[in-house]
Amino acid sequence: MPVLSSFQRIHKIAFSFKQSCLHSVVRMSTEWESEKERLMSLPIEEKRKLYKSDDYIILNRVDTWCKYFVENKGLEAKNPTAEDVTEFRKIKIDSEKNKELADKVSIFKGDITKLEVDAIVNAANSMLKAGGGVDGAIHRAAGPLLQKECNTLGGCPTGEARITGGYNLPAKYVIHTVGPQNGSAPNLKSCYEKSLAYASQYNIRSIAFPCISTGIYGFPNRLAAHIALSTARKFLENNSKMEKIIFCTFMPIDVDIYETLMQMYFPIHERNY
Ligand code: AR6
């Protein structure tokens, strides 16, 4: 056995320490990467066994806006205010597409983590660290590997979006977007645009949005709904591959606002506003 000098011994210890650090970094990143890859290729029946709860909701159990409108009598009596009409008139809609698009949007009342869609959007913070509200619910349902993947992304600025796997969620992907805390309408619009911009690259045909920024970040609910609906309307007019955009309303106030404003942005009957 060769006799090592003290310099060689120190060098050897330092080398093996470096190797073990490298190994643990590689092992940590491999854990979420390989699980993400495995889940993406699992047959749906196998994947369903991993969901945290059995009460997941498949896409065609979420009524289209058209069906919702017909089945919920009395929605027509919900009239927009004069300010709603002014806000709505800021975009020009292609009314030829009204009928087609009314089948491509939905209001869903409840927990976004239950939806088996291609992507759900998370109202995240700029550090992409699990917080409260919908963010907390998504991280709890997805499991700890979601945070591990988020940790590799280097955060996300306000108005931007980042995409990760959905892990134990019924949704294939989570798109994390950071809403404004100062009421900035352009930043909120950008959250919706940047989230939708992932659709073509990741072949996302169905996506569900919570009411971004309207909880802890305090954005006014009604203006937030106008921004969500107008951005979704313009996106759908120009992207025929998107099959379903779901507006996930969790609070009664948002249900009421969306039921009113959807009638302008996605009219079922021709009405001029
Ligand atoms: N499913 C759908 N919507 C939900 C759920 C759920 N399970 N839980 C809450 N909401 P918020 P923000 C609704 O506060 O305002 C976090 O700590 C909620 O009722 O979740 O963008 C992040 O880490 C409201 O309508 O998001 C950030 O620090 C909407 O989701 C910060 O909060 C958004 O409320 C982001 O604040």
mmCIF file of C-alpha atoms and ligand atoms in Angstrom:
data_model
loop_
_atom_site.group_PDB
_atom_site.id
_atom_site.type_symbol
_atom_site.label_atom_id
_atom_site.label_comp_id
_atom_site.label_asym_id
_atom_site.label_seq_id
_atom_site.Cartn_x
_atom_site.Cartn_y
_atom_site.Cartn_z
ATOM 1 C CA MET A 1 0.000 0.000 0.000
ATOM 2 C CA PRO A 2 1.556 3.336 -1.040
ATOM 3 C CA VAL A 3 2.357 5.774 1.763
ATOM 4 C CA LEU A 4 0.601 9.105 1.139
ATOM 5 C CA SER A 5 2.122 12.427 2.066
ATOM 6 C CA SER A 6 -0.060 14.744 4.193
ATOM 7 C CA PHE A 7 -0.629 16.902 1.101
ATOM 8 C CA GLN A 8 -1.859 13.842 -0.856
ATOM 9 C CA ARG A 9 -4.119 12.800 2.044
ATOM 10 C CA ILE A 10 -5.733 16.265 2.249
ATOM 11 C CA HIS A 11 -6.123 16.322 -1.527
ATOM 12 C CA LYS A 12 -7.780 12.870 -1.455
ATOM 13 C CA ILE A 13 -10.214 13.876 1.334
ATOM 14 C CA ALA A 14 -11.085 17.113 -0.487
ATOM 15 C CA PHE A 15 -11.643 15.190 -3.728
ATOM 16 C CA SER A 16 -13.942 12.608 -2.155
ATOM 17 C CA PHE A 17 -15.901 15.392 -0.348
ATOM 18 C CA LYS A 18 -16.369 17.175 -3.683
ATOM 19 C CA GLN A 19 -17.509 13.923 -5.326
ATOM 20 C CA SER A 20 -20.038 13.217 -2.580
ATOM 21 C CA CYS A 21 -21.448 16.771 -2.844
ATOM 22 C CA LEU A 22 -21.734 16.418 -6.613
ATOM 23 C CA HIS A 23 -23.344 13.020 -6.195
ATOM 24 C CA SER A 24 -25.959 14.347 -3.796
ATOM 25 C CA VAL A 25 -26.802 17.289 -6.102
ATOM 26 C CA VAL A 26 -27.211 14.906 -9.035
ATOM 27 C CA ARG A 27 -29.288 12.487 -6.916
ATOM 28 C CA MET A 28 -31.591 15.269 -5.680
ATOM 29 C CA SER A 29 -32.346 16.621 -9.134
ATOM 30 C CA THR A 30 -32.722 13.124 -10.562
ATOM 31 C CA GLU A 31 -35.414 12.335 -8.030
ATOM 32 C CA TRP A 32 -37.964 14.845 -9.377
ATOM 33 C CA GLU A 33 -36.786 14.543 -12.960
ATOM 34 C CA SER A 34 -37.169 10.801 -13.128
ATOM 35 C CA GLU A 35 -40.498 10.855 -11.289
ATOM 36 C CA LYS A 36 -41.761 13.574 -13.625
ATOM 37 C CA GLU A 37 -40.727 11.534 -16.647
ATOM 38 C CA ARG A 38 -42.260 8.345 -15.217
ATOM 39 C CA LEU A 39 -45.580 10.058 -14.466
ATOM 40 C CA MET A 40 -45.755 11.660 -17.903
ATOM 41 C CA SER A 41 -45.565 8.246 -19.567
ATOM 42 C CA LEU A 42 -47.916 6.348 -17.189
ATOM 43 C CA PRO A 43 -51.244 5.170 -18.605
ATOM 44 C CA ILE A 44 -54.038 7.298 -17.148
ATOM 45 C CA GLU A 45 -55.509 4.449 -15.054
ATOM 46 C CA GLU A 46 -52.125 3.927 -13.359
ATOM 47 C CA LYS A 47 -51.675 7.632 -12.803
ATOM 48 C CA ARG A 48 -55.097 7.931 -11.194
ATOM 49 C CA LYS A 49 -53.979 5.566 -8.417
ATOM 50 C CA LEU A 50 -51.452 8.225 -7.338
ATOM 51 C CA TYR A 51 -53.883 11.114 -6.916
ATOM 52 C CA LYS A 52 -54.184 12.288 -3.313
ATOM 53 C CA SER A 53 -57.994 11.920 -3.360
ATOM 54 C CA ASP A 54 -60.565 9.952 -5.329
ATOM 55 C CA ASP A 55 -62.843 12.892 -6.031
ATOM 56 C CA TYR A 56 -60.972 14.097 -9.113
ATOM 57 C CA ILE A 57 -62.997 15.581 -11.944
ATOM 58 C CA ILE A 58 -62.444 14.540 -15.532
ATOM 59 C CA LEU A 59 -62.618 17.175 -18.207
ATOM 60 C CA ASN A 60 -65.945 16.287 -19.751
ATOM 61 C CA ARG A 61 -67.633 16.392 -16.334
ATOM 62 C CA VAL A 62 -67.043 20.151 -16.313
ATOM 63 C CA ASP A 63 -69.994 21.701 -18.112
ATOM 64 C CA THR A 64 -69.297 24.005 -21.002
ATOM 65 C CA TRP A 65 -70.386 27.599 -20.447
ATOM 66 C CA CYS A 66 -73.165 27.018 -22.979
ATOM 67 C CA LYS A 67 -74.621 24.096 -20.971
ATOM 68 C CA TYR A 68 -74.064 25.899 -17.663
ATOM 69 C CA PHE A 69 -75.987 28.904 -18.962
ATOM 70 C CA VAL A 70 -78.924 26.802 -20.149
ATOM 71 C CA GLU A 71 -79.083 24.735 -16.949
ATOM 72 C CA ASN A 72 -78.771 27.611 -14.484
ATOM 73 C CA LYS A 73 -82.016 29.439 -15.028
ATOM 74 C CA GLY A 74 -82.043 33.110 -14.236
ATOM 75 C CA LEU A 75 -78.476 33.950 -15.279
ATOM 76 C CA GLU A 76 -79.838 36.274 -17.937
ATOM 77 C CA ALA A 77 -81.183 38.477 -15.149
ATOM 78 C CA LYS A 78 -77.606 39.209 -14.044
ATOM 79 C CA ASN A 79 -76.858 42.427 -15.853
ATOM 80 C CA PRO A 80 -73.471 44.044 -16.274
ATOM 81 C CA THR A 81 -72.977 47.536 -14.887
ATOM 82 C CA ALA A 82 -72.174 50.580 -17.047
ATOM 83 C CA GLU A 83 -68.509 50.258 -15.928
ATOM 84 C CA ASP A 84 -68.531 46.612 -17.033
ATOM 85 C CA VAL A 85 -69.696 47.641 -20.495
ATOM 86 C CA THR A 86 -66.990 50.331 -20.711
ATOM 87 C CA GLU A 87 -64.338 47.802 -19.704
ATOM 88 C CA PHE A 88 -65.681 45.195 -22.146
ATOM 89 C CA ARG A 89 -65.602 47.660 -25.054
ATOM 90 C CA LYS A 90 -61.820 47.984 -24.671
ATOM 91 C CA ILE A 91 -61.471 44.806 -26.731
ATOM 92 C CA LYS A 92 -62.897 44.100 -30.133
ATOM 93 C CA ILE A 93 -64.369 40.642 -30.365
ATOM 94 C CA ASP A 94 -64.837 38.561 -33.471
ATOM 95 C CA SER A 95 -68.519 37.774 -32.991
ATOM 96 C CA GLU A 96 -68.456 35.160 -35.771
ATOM 97 C CA LYS A 97 -66.725 32.938 -33.211
ATOM 98 C CA ASN A 98 -69.234 33.389 -30.377
ATOM 99 C CA LYS A 99 -70.959 30.032 -30.779
ATOM 100 C CA GLU A 100 -67.757 28.024 -31.116
ATOM 101 C CA LEU A 101 -66.066 29.731 -28.168
ATOM 102 C CA ALA A 102 -69.005 29.365 -25.765
ATOM 103 C CA ASP A 103 -68.250 25.619 -25.827
ATOM 104 C CA LYS A 104 -64.559 26.180 -25.120
ATOM 105 C CA VAL A 105 -64.908 27.938 -21.783
ATOM 106 C CA SER A 106 -66.326 26.873 -18.417
ATOM 107 C CA ILE A 107 -66.994 28.191 -14.961
ATOM 108 C CA PHE A 108 -65.998 25.649 -12.353
ATOM 109 C CA LYS A 109 -66.922 26.228 -8.712
ATOM 110 C CA GLY A 110 -64.525 24.555 -6.313
ATOM 111 C CA ASP A 111 -61.018 23.315 -5.751
ATOM 112 C CA ILE A 112 -58.698 23.583 -8.758
ATOM 113 C CA THR A 113 -56.540 20.694 -7.493
ATOM 114 C CA LYS A 114 -59.338 18.236 -8.346
ATOM 115 C CA LEU A 115 -59.304 18.955 -12.066
ATOM 116 C CA GLU A 116 -57.876 16.379 -14.447
ATOM 117 C CA VAL A 117 -56.790 18.823 -17.124
ATOM 118 C CA ASP A 118 -53.570 19.312 -19.034
ATOM 119 C CA ALA A 119 -52.537 22.268 -16.859
ATOM 120 C CA ILE A 120 -53.697 24.154 -13.818
ATOM 121 C CA VAL A 121 -52.359 27.616 -13.097
ATOM 122 C CA ASN A 122 -50.976 28.471 -9.679
ATOM 123 C CA ALA A 123 -51.167 31.946 -8.120
ATOM 124 C CA ALA A 124 -47.600 31.744 -6.857
ATOM 125 C CA ASN A 125 -45.100 34.089 -5.201
ATOM 126 C CA SER A 126 -41.904 35.281 -6.857
ATOM 127 C CA MET A 127 -39.736 32.865 -4.875
ATOM 128 C CA LEU A 128 -41.876 29.923 -6.005
ATOM 129 C CA LYS A 129 -42.023 28.741 -2.393
ATOM 130 C CA ALA A 130 -45.259 27.061 -1.313
ATOM 131 C CA GLY A 131 -47.423 29.657 0.406
ATOM 132 C CA GLY A 132 -51.087 29.910 1.397
ATOM 133 C CA GLY A 133 -54.280 30.094 -0.674
ATOM 134 C CA VAL A 134 -54.443 28.161 -3.910
ATOM 135 C CA ASP A 135 -50.646 27.851 -3.949
ATOM 136 C CA GLY A 136 -50.683 25.921 -0.652
ATOM 137 C CA ALA A 137 -53.519 23.686 -1.867
ATOM 138 C CA ILE A 138 -51.651 22.871 -5.094
ATOM 139 C CA HIS A 139 -48.396 22.026 -3.309
ATOM 140 C CA ARG A 140 -50.186 19.816 -0.755
ATOM 141 C CA ALA A 141 -51.988 17.869 -3.462
ATOM 142 C CA ALA A 142 -48.947 17.582 -5.756
ATOM 143 C CA GLY A 143 -46.568 16.349 -3.052
ATOM 144 C CA PRO A 144 -43.027 17.469 -2.147
ATOM 145 C CA LEU A 145 -41.402 16.922 -5.543
ATOM 146 C CA LEU A 146 -43.266 19.945 -6.891
ATOM 147 C CA GLN A 147 -41.318 22.184 -4.499
ATOM 148 C CA LYS A 148 -38.084 20.394 -5.456
ATOM 149 C CA GLU A 149 -38.650 21.226 -9.116
ATOM 150 C CA CYS A 150 -39.689 24.807 -8.273
ATOM 151 C CA ASN A 151 -36.431 25.216 -6.345
ATOM 152 C CA THR A 152 -34.454 24.698 -9.552
ATOM 153 C CA LEU A 153 -36.214 27.505 -11.443
ATOM 154 C CA GLY A 154 -34.640 30.517 -9.759
ATOM 155 C CA GLY A 155 -37.955 32.194 -8.888
ATOM 156 C CA CYS A 156 -40.338 34.022 -11.193
ATOM 157 C CA PRO A 157 -40.857 37.798 -11.554
ATOM 158 C CA THR A 158 -44.310 39.391 -11.273
ATOM 159 C CA GLY A 159 -46.289 39.023 -14.507
ATOM 160 C CA GLU A 160 -44.219 36.057 -15.682
ATOM 161 C CA ALA A 161 -44.933 32.308 -15.601
ATOM 162 C CA ARG A 162 -42.965 29.074 -15.173
ATOM 163 C CA ILE A 163 -44.025 25.499 -15.858
ATOM 164 C CA THR A 164 -43.450 22.299 -13.842
ATOM 165 C CA GLY A 165 -44.866 18.803 -13.678
ATOM 166 C CA GLY A 166 -48.053 18.123 -11.731
ATOM 167 C CA TYR A 167 -46.716 15.083 -9.787
ATOM 168 C CA ASN A 168 -49.580 13.604 -7.711
ATOM 169 C CA LEU A 169 -52.102 16.095 -9.030
ATOM 170 C CA PRO A 170 -54.647 15.028 -11.633
ATOM 171 C CA ALA A 171 -53.273 17.881 -13.801
ATOM 172 C CA LYS A 172 -50.284 17.006 -15.970
ATOM 173 C CA TYR A 173 -48.603 20.398 -15.555
ATOM 174 C CA VAL A 174 -48.664 23.285 -13.112
ATOM 175 C CA ILE A 175 -48.051 26.734 -14.571
ATOM 176 C CA HIS A 176 -46.896 29.053 -11.794
ATOM 177 C CA THR A 177 -47.586 32.715 -12.366
ATOM 178 C CA VAL A 178 -46.942 35.610 -10.042
ATOM 179 C CA GLY A 179 -49.745 38.132 -9.870
ATOM 180 C CA PRO A 180 -49.279 41.804 -8.955
ATOM 181 C CA GLN A 181 -49.509 42.946 -5.341
ATOM 182 C CA ASN A 182 -49.999 46.598 -6.336
ATOM 183 C CA GLY A 183 -53.126 46.328 -8.486
ATOM 184 C CA SER A 184 -51.255 46.605 -11.808
ATOM 185 C CA ALA A 185 -53.696 45.595 -14.581
ATOM 186 C CA PRO A 186 -50.950 45.126 -17.261
ATOM 187 C CA ASN A 187 -49.091 42.765 -14.923
ATOM 188 C CA LEU A 188 -52.210 40.716 -14.277
ATOM 189 C CA LYS A 189 -52.942 40.550 -18.014
ATOM 190 C CA SER A 190 -49.392 39.400 -18.556
ATOM 191 C CA CYS A 191 -49.930 36.533 -16.053
ATOM 192 C CA TYR A 192 -52.756 35.184 -18.207
ATOM 193 C CA GLU A 193 -50.882 35.735 -21.469
ATOM 194 C CA LYS A 194 -47.642 34.166 -20.274
ATOM 195 C CA SER A 195 -49.505 31.172 -18.841
ATOM 196 C CA LEU A 196 -51.403 30.622 -22.087
ATOM 197 C CA ALA A 197 -48.198 31.016 -24.074
ATOM 198 C CA TYR A 198 -47.034 27.605 -22.777
ATOM 199 C CA ALA A 199 -49.938 25.883 -24.549
ATOM 200 C CA SER A 200 -48.389 25.199 -27.930
ATOM 201 C CA GLN A 201 -44.937 24.145 -26.662
ATOM 202 C CA TYR A 202 -46.394 21.652 -24.148
ATOM 203 C CA ASN A 203 -49.423 20.615 -26.188
ATOM 204 C CA ILE A 204 -51.777 21.933 -23.514
ATOM 205 C CA ARG A 205 -55.361 21.672 -24.752
ATOM 206 C CA SER A 206 -57.153 22.234 -21.453
ATOM 207 C CA ILE A 207 -56.170 24.708 -18.759
ATOM 208 C CA ALA A 208 -57.771 25.932 -15.525
ATOM 209 C CA PHE A 209 -57.127 29.337 -13.946
ATOM 210 C CA PRO A 210 -57.833 30.414 -10.359
ATOM 211 C CA CYS A 211 -58.705 34.092 -9.804
ATOM 212 C CA ILE A 212 -55.073 35.198 -9.771
ATOM 213 C CA SER A 213 -54.100 37.980 -7.325
ATOM 214 C CA THR A 214 -57.616 38.387 -5.910
ATOM 215 C CA GLY A 215 -56.897 36.659 -2.588
ATOM 216 C CA ILE A 216 -53.843 37.480 -0.485
ATOM 217 C CA TYR A 217 -52.555 39.931 -3.154
ATOM 218 C CA GLY A 218 -55.784 41.970 -2.966
ATOM 219 C CA PHE A 219 -56.515 42.754 -6.639
ATOM 220 C CA PRO A 220 -60.142 43.949 -7.144
ATOM 221 C CA ASN A 221 -62.202 40.882 -8.117
ATOM 222 C CA ARG A 222 -64.308 42.478 -10.849
ATOM 223 C CA LEU A 223 -61.460 44.068 -12.788
ATOM 224 C CA ALA A 224 -59.470 40.832 -12.402
ATOM 225 C CA ALA A 225 -62.336 38.900 -14.019
ATOM 226 C CA HIS A 226 -62.484 41.376 -16.944
ATOM 227 C CA ILE A 227 -58.755 40.869 -17.491
ATOM 228 C CA ALA A 228 -59.029 37.070 -17.298
ATOM 229 C CA LEU A 229 -61.991 36.910 -19.672
ATOM 230 C CA SER A 230 -60.742 39.404 -22.253
ATOM 231 C CA THR A 231 -57.305 37.756 -22.409
ATOM 232 C CA ALA A 232 -58.827 34.282 -22.704
ATOM 233 C CA ARG A 233 -61.260 35.489 -25.394
ATOM 234 C CA LYS A 234 -58.461 36.949 -27.542
ATOM 235 C CA PHE A 235 -56.310 33.854 -27.033
ATOM 236 C CA LEU A 236 -59.107 31.490 -28.089
ATOM 237 C CA GLU A 237 -59.910 33.581 -31.156
ATOM 238 C CA ASN A 238 -56.319 33.127 -32.326
ATOM 239 C CA ASN A 239 -55.473 29.625 -31.081
ATOM 240 C CA SER A 240 -57.905 27.022 -32.359
ATOM 241 C CA LYS A 241 -56.007 24.114 -30.807
ATOM 242 C CA MET A 242 -56.986 25.141 -27.266
ATOM 243 C CA GLU A 243 -60.063 23.084 -26.383
ATOM 244 C CA LYS A 244 -60.983 24.322 -22.934
ATOM 245 C CA ILE A 245 -60.222 27.244 -20.650
ATOM 246 C CA ILE A 246 -61.767 26.794 -17.214
ATOM 247 C CA PHE A 247 -62.271 29.711 -14.837
ATOM 248 C CA CYS A 248 -62.071 28.219 -11.384
ATOM 249 C CA THR A 249 -64.137 30.302 -8.962
ATOM 250 C CA PHE A 250 -63.654 29.525 -5.293
ATOM 251 C CA MET A 251 -65.445 32.419 -3.607
ATOM 252 C CA PRO A 252 -69.178 33.195 -4.081
ATOM 253 C CA ILE A 253 -68.306 36.758 -5.164
ATOM 254 C CA ASP A 254 -66.281 35.409 -8.083
ATOM 255 C CA VAL A 255 -69.030 32.981 -9.104
ATOM 256 C CA ASP A 256 -71.418 35.935 -9.321
ATOM 257 C CA ILE A 257 -68.955 38.128 -11.246
ATOM 258 C CA TYR A 258 -68.047 35.431 -13.770
ATOM 259 C CA GLU A 259 -71.702 34.456 -14.298
ATOM 260 C CA THR A 260 -72.400 38.090 -15.171
ATOM 261 C CA LEU A 261 -69.346 38.937 -17.244
ATOM 262 C CA MET A 262 -69.146 35.661 -19.203
ATOM 263 C CA GLN A 263 -72.402 36.753 -20.843
ATOM 264 C CA MET A 264 -70.541 39.665 -22.441
ATOM 265 C CA TYR A 265 -67.257 37.985 -23.332
ATOM 266 C CA PHE A 266 -68.786 34.642 -24.391
ATOM 267 C CA PRO A 267 -72.379 35.485 -25.349
ATOM 268 C CA ILE A 268 -74.837 32.642 -25.822
ATOM 269 C CA HIS A 269 -77.553 34.795 -27.339
ATOM 270 C CA GLU A 270 -76.754 37.758 -29.520
ATOM 271 C CA ARG A 271 -76.946 40.840 -27.337
ATOM 272 C CA ASN A 272 -75.235 44.091 -28.102
ATOM 273 C CA TYR A 273 -73.162 45.677 -25.396
HETATM 274 N N1 AR6 B 1 -58.858 26.197 -5.722
HETATM 275 C C1 AR6 B 1 -59.189 27.293 -6.458
HETATM 276 N N2 AR6 B 1 -59.088 28.545 -6.015
HETATM 277 C C2 AR6 B 1 -58.631 28.709 -4.764
HETATM 278 C C3 AR6 B 1 -58.257 27.638 -3.922
HETATM 279 C C4 AR6 B 1 -58.378 26.337 -4.462
HETATM 280 N N3 AR6 B 1 -58.043 25.248 -3.770
HETATM 281 N N4 AR6 B 1 -57.835 28.143 -2.737
HETATM 282 C C5 AR6 B 1 -57.945 29.477 -2.820
HETATM 283 N N5 AR6 B 1 -58.440 29.825 -4.026
HETATM 284 P P1 AR6 B 1 -54.626 33.451 -3.447
HETATM 285 P P2 AR6 B 1 -53.046 35.566 -4.719
HETATM 286 C C6 AR6 B 1 -58.738 31.153 -4.581
HETATM 287 O O1 AR6 B 1 -54.566 34.165 -2.153
HETATM 288 O O2 AR6 B 1 -54.025 36.594 -4.314
HETATM 289 C C7 AR6 B 1 -49.939 32.619 -1.683
HETATM 290 O O3 AR6 B 1 -49.457 32.615 -0.375
HETATM 291 C C8 AR6 B 1 -58.903 32.298 -3.623
HETATM 292 O O4 AR6 B 1 -60.190 32.265 -3.002
HETATM 293 O O5 AR6 B 1 -54.385 31.990 -3.440
HETATM 294 O O6 AR6 B 1 -52.528 35.615 -6.121
HETATM 295 C C9 AR6 B 1 -48.843 32.679 -2.710
HETATM 296 O O7 AR6 B 1 -47.703 31.975 -2.283
HETATM 297 C C10 AR6 B 1 -58.761 33.479 -4.571
HETATM 298 O O8 AR6 B 1 -59.993 33.662 -5.260
HETATM 299 O O9 AR6 B 1 -53.564 34.060 -4.512
HETATM 300 C C11 AR6 B 1 -48.592 34.145 -2.826
HETATM 301 O O10 AR6 B 1 -47.728 34.585 -1.811
HETATM 302 C C12 AR6 B 1 -57.735 32.971 -5.591
HETATM 303 O O11 AR6 B 1 -57.654 31.562 -5.386
HETATM 304 C C13 AR6 B 1 -49.950 34.757 -2.637
HETATM 305 O O12 AR6 B 1 -50.698 33.803 -1.892
HETATM 306 C C14 AR6 B 1 -56.348 33.575 -5.451
HETATM 307 O O13 AR6 B 1 -56.048 33.778 -4.077
HETATM 308 C C15 AR6 B 1 -50.642 34.955 -3.958
HETATM 309 O O14 AR6 B 1 -51.838 35.683 -3.710
#
